[in-house]
XYZ file of C-alpha atoms in Angstrom:
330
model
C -52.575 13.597 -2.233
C -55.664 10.603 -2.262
C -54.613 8.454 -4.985
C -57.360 7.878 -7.897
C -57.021 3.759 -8.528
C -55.843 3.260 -12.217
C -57.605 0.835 -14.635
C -56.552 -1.724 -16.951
C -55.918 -0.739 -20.529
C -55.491 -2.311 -23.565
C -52.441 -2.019 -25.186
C -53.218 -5.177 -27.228
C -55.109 -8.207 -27.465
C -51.833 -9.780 -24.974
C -50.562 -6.737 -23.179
C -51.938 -3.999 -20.621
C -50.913 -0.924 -18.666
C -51.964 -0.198 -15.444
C -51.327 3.453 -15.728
C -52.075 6.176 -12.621
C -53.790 9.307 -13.638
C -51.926 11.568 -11.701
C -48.323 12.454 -11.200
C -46.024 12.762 -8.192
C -44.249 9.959 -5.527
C -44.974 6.342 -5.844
C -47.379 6.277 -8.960
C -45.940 3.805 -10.872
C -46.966 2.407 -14.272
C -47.222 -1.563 -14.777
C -47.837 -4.112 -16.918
C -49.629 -6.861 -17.849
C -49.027 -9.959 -20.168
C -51.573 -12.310 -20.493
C -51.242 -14.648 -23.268
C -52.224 -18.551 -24.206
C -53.224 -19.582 -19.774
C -49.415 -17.425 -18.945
C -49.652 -14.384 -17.021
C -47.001 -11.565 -16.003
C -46.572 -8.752 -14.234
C -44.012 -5.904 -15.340
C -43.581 -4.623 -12.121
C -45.963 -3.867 -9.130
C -47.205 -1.307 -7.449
C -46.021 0.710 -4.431
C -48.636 -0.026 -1.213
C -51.058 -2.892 -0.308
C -54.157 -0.776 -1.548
C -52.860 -0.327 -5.137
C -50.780 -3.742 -5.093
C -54.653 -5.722 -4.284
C -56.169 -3.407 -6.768
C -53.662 -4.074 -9.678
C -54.176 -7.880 -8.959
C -57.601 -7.974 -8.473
C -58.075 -6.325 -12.428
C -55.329 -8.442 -13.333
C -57.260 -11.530 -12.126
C -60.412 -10.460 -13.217
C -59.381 -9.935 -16.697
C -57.724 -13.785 -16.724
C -60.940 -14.861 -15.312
C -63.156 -13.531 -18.125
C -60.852 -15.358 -20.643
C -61.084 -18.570 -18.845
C -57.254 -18.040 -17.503
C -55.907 -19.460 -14.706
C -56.355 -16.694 -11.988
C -52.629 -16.824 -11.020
C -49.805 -13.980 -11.911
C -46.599 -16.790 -12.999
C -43.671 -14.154 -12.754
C -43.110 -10.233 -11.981
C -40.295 -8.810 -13.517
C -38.496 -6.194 -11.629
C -37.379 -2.895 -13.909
C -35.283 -1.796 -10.830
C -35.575 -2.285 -6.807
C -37.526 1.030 -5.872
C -40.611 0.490 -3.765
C -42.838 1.686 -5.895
C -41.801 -0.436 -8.563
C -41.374 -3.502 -6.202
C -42.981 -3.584 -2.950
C -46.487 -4.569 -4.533
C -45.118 -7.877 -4.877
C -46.703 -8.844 -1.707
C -49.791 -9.252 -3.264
C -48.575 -12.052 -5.520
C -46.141 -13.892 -2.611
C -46.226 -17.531 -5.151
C -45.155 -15.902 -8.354
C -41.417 -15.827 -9.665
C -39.794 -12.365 -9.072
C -36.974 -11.766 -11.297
C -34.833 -8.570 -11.149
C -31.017 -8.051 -11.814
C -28.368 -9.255 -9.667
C -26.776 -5.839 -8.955
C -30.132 -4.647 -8.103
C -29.248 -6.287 -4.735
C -26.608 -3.458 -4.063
C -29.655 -0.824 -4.266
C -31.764 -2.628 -2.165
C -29.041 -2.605 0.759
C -28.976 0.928 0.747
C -33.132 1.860 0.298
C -35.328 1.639 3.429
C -37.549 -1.267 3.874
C -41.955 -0.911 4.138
C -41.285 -1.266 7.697
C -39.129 1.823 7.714
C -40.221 3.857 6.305
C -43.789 3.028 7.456
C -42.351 3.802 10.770
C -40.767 6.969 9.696
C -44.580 7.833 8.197
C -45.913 7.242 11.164
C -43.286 9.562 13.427
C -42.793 12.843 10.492
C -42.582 15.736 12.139
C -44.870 18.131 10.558
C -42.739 21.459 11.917
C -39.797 20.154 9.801
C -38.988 20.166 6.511
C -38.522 16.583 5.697
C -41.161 15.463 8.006
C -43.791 17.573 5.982
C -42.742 16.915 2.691
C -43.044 12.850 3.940
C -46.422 13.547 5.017
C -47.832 15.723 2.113
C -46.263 13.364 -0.526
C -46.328 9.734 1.177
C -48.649 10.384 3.716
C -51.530 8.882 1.871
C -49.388 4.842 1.060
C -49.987 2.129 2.980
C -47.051 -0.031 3.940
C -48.280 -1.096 6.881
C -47.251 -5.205 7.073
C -46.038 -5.156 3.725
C -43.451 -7.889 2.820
C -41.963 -7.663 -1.053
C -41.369 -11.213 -2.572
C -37.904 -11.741 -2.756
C -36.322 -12.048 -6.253
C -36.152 -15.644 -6.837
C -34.200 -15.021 -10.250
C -31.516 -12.628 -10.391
C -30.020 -12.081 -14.019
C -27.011 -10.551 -15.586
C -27.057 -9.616 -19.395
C -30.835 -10.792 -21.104
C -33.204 -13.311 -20.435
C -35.769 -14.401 -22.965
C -39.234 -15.815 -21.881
C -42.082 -16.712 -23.889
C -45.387 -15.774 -22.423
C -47.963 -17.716 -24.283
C -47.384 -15.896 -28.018
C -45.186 -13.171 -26.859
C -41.270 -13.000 -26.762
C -39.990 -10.822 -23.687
C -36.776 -10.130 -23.541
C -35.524 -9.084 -20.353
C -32.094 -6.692 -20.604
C -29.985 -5.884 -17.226
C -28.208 -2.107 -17.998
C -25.525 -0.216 -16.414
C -26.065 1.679 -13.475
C -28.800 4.722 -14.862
C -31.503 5.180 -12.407
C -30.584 2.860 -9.793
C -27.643 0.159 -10.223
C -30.467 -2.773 -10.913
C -32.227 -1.459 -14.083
C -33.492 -3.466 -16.596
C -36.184 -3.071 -19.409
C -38.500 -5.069 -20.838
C -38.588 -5.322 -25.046
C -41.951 -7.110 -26.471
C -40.673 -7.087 -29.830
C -44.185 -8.799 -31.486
C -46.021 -6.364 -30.208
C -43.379 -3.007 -30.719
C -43.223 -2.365 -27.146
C -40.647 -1.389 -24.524
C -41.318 -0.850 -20.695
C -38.327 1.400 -19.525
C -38.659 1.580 -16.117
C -37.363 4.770 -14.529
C -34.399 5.055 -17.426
C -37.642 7.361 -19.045
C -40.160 9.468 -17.306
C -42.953 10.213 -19.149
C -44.841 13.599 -20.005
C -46.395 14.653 -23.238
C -48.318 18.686 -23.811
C -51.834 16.400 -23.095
C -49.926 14.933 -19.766
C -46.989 16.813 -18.166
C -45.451 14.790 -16.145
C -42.095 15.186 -13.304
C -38.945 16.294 -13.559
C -37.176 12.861 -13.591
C -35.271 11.695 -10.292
C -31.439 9.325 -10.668
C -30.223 8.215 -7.300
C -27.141 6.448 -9.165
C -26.026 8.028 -12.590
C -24.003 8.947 -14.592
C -26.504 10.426 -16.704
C -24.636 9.337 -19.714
C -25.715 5.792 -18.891
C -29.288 7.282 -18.463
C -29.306 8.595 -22.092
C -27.651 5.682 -23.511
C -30.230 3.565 -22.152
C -33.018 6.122 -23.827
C -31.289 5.293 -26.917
C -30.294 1.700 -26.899
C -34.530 1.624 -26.502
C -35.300 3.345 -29.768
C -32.676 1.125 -31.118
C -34.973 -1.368 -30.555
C -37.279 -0.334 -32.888
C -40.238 -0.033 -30.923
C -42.812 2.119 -31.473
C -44.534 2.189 -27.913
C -42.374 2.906 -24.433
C -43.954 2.815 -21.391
C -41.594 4.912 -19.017
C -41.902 4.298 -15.375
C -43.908 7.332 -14.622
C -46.173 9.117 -16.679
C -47.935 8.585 -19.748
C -47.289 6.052 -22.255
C -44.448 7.521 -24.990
C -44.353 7.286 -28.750
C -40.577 7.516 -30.218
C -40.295 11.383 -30.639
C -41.633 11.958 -27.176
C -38.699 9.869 -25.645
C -36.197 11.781 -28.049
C -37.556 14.893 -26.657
C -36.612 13.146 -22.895
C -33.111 12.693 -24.132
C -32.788 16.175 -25.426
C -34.023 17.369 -21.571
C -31.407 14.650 -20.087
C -28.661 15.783 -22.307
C -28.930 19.912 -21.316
C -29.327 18.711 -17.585
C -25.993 16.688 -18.315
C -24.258 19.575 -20.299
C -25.394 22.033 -17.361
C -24.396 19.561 -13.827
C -20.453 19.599 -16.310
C -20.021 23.527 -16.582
C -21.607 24.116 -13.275
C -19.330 21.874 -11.353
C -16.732 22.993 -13.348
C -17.577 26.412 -11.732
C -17.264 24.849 -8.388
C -20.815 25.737 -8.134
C -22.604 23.968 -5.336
C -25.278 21.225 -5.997
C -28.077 23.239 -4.571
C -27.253 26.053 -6.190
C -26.648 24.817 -9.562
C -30.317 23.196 -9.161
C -31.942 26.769 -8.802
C -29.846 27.990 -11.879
C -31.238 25.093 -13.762
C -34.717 26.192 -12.738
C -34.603 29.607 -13.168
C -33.590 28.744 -16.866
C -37.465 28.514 -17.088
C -37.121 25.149 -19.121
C -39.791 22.606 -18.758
C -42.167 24.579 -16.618
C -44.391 22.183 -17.073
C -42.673 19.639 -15.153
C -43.509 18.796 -11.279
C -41.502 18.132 -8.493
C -38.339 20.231 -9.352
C -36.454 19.483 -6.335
C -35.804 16.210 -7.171
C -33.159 17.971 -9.613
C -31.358 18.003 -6.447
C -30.746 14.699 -6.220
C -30.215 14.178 -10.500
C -27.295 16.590 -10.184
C -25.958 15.348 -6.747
C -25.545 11.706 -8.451
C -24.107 13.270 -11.440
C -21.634 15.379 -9.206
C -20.471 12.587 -7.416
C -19.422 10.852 -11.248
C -17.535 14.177 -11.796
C -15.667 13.816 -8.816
C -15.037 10.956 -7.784
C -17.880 11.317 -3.976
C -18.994 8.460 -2.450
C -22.639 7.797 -2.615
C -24.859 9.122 0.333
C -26.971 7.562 3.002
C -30.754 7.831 0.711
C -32.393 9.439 4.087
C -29.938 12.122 3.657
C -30.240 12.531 0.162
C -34.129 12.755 0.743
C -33.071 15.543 3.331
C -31.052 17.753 1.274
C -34.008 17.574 -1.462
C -37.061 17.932 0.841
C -34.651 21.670 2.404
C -34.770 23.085 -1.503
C -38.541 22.366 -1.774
C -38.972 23.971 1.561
C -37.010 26.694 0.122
C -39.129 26.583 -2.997
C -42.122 26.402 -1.511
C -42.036 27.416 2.135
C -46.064 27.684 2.084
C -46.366 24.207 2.193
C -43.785 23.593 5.008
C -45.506 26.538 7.530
């Protein structure tokens, strides 16, 4: 999968979106406020390649306004890598995430692990291949992600030269250290992985929750149009206008209303994924096996299961898209 390096663009006069072109693993969207000498980053970038190319247009664009070439914060929409990791590029900036987003990070693997485990896949197996085919192309090789320096609970507000950011900490959705990011001046929301983005023009991926319940993930979809904004840029995909993330919702909500009767059917999680697909909903979407691990967290809510081991998780998921797709695991 060689990754095409994203470009700056111009949401507004004080606000960009560094937005990959293609779907799948690790592509993250970002963001950058630059306003009145201030400069931050909504997140950062997976692997050392993207990270230095996201700050290099970041600094380029503060040079041609006579900025200071320095990134001030990074605000952290939740502890995945690929939303995270990139802040190794900018070691002297402030990195604020949520407190609980702590908890996640003690049970994700480090750049250092799972650069090792990149470097030892086993191409004959099923995990090892679907590491290699869909992570074989990042670089985390002596990456070292800043650690938060600011760790909130409820909102923060910030001023960034002319624009307010408010800063929100939500239930566990996604992972249990989500926040978002509302720029009410300028009618924008960055959600993070609470949305994943895909319009007709853009299809994007089914969406992945490691932590659930998915009722927290549609309540935070909705406590973001409650803001009002008109703009949402979800963590993946392409940037969302209102009735594209109420079309999310109405995807989220079936997915709920289906992981409920099928586990009330004793139905296992595997299983109830392939009924989901063969529903033939959202064909459009890639990466359908992460549905594996959407209805796994959403099981474990429904009963009362402790939360796995993430290497396992990523095993169980990587055997269905073997099973899927067995061509590309030959």
């Amino acid at each position: 999968m060689p990754t095409a390096i994203p470009r700056l663009q111009s949401l507004s006069a004080d606000l960009h979106v560094w937005s990959p072109p293609q779907r799948g693993w690790g592509l993250a969207n970002c963001g950058l406020i630059a306003s009145a000498g201030s400069a931050v980053w909504i997140d950062a970038p997976y692997d050392a390649v993207l990270a230095r190319a996201f700050r290099e247009q970041s600094l380029a664009l503060l040079a041609e306004r006579g900025a200071p070439e320095r990134i001030d914060r990074v605000l952290v929409t939740h502890p995945n890598g690929d939303h995270y990791w990139g802040t190794s590029a900018v070691p002297d900036a402030e990195v604020i995430a949520t407190r609980s987003a702590r908890d996640h990070l003690r049970l994700e693997p480090d750049p250092q692990a799972l650069h090792a485990l990149q470097a030892t896949a086993d191409p004959e197996t099923a995990t090892g291949a679907y590491l290699l085919a869909h992570f074989g192309d990042f670089d985390w090789d002596g990456i070292r992600p800043t650690a938060p320096a600011l760790l909130i609970d409820g909102e923060l507000e910030l001023r960034v030269g002319a624009v307010t950011v408010l800063a929100t900490a939500m239930p566990p959705a996604h992972t249990v250290g989500d926040l978002i990011v509302h720029l009410p001046e300028l009618s924008t929301v960055f959600a993070g992985d609470l949305i994943f983005g895909s319009t007709a023009e853009r299809p994007g991926d089914h969406p992945v929750h490691w932590a659930g319940p998915l009722a927290n993930v549609i309540a935070g979809g909705e406590r973001i149009l409650a803001t009002g904004a008109e703009t949402v840029v979800p963590g993946h995909g392409p940037v969302l206008g209102r009735e594209d993330v109420r079309a999310h919702l109405r995807y989220l909500e079936h997915l709920r209303g289906s992981a409920a009767r099928l586990h009330a059917a004793g139905v296992p999680v595997a299983e109830a994924a392939r009924r989901v697909l063969d529903e033939g909903r959202n064909p459009e979407l890639g990466l359908p096996e992460r549905l594996v691990v959407t209805l796994g967290a959403e099981y474990r809510h429904l009963d009362g299961s402790p939360h796995p081991v993430l290497l396992e998780e990523f095993a169980r998921m990587t055997a269905f898209a073997a099973a899927l797709r067995p061509a590309e695991h030959r």
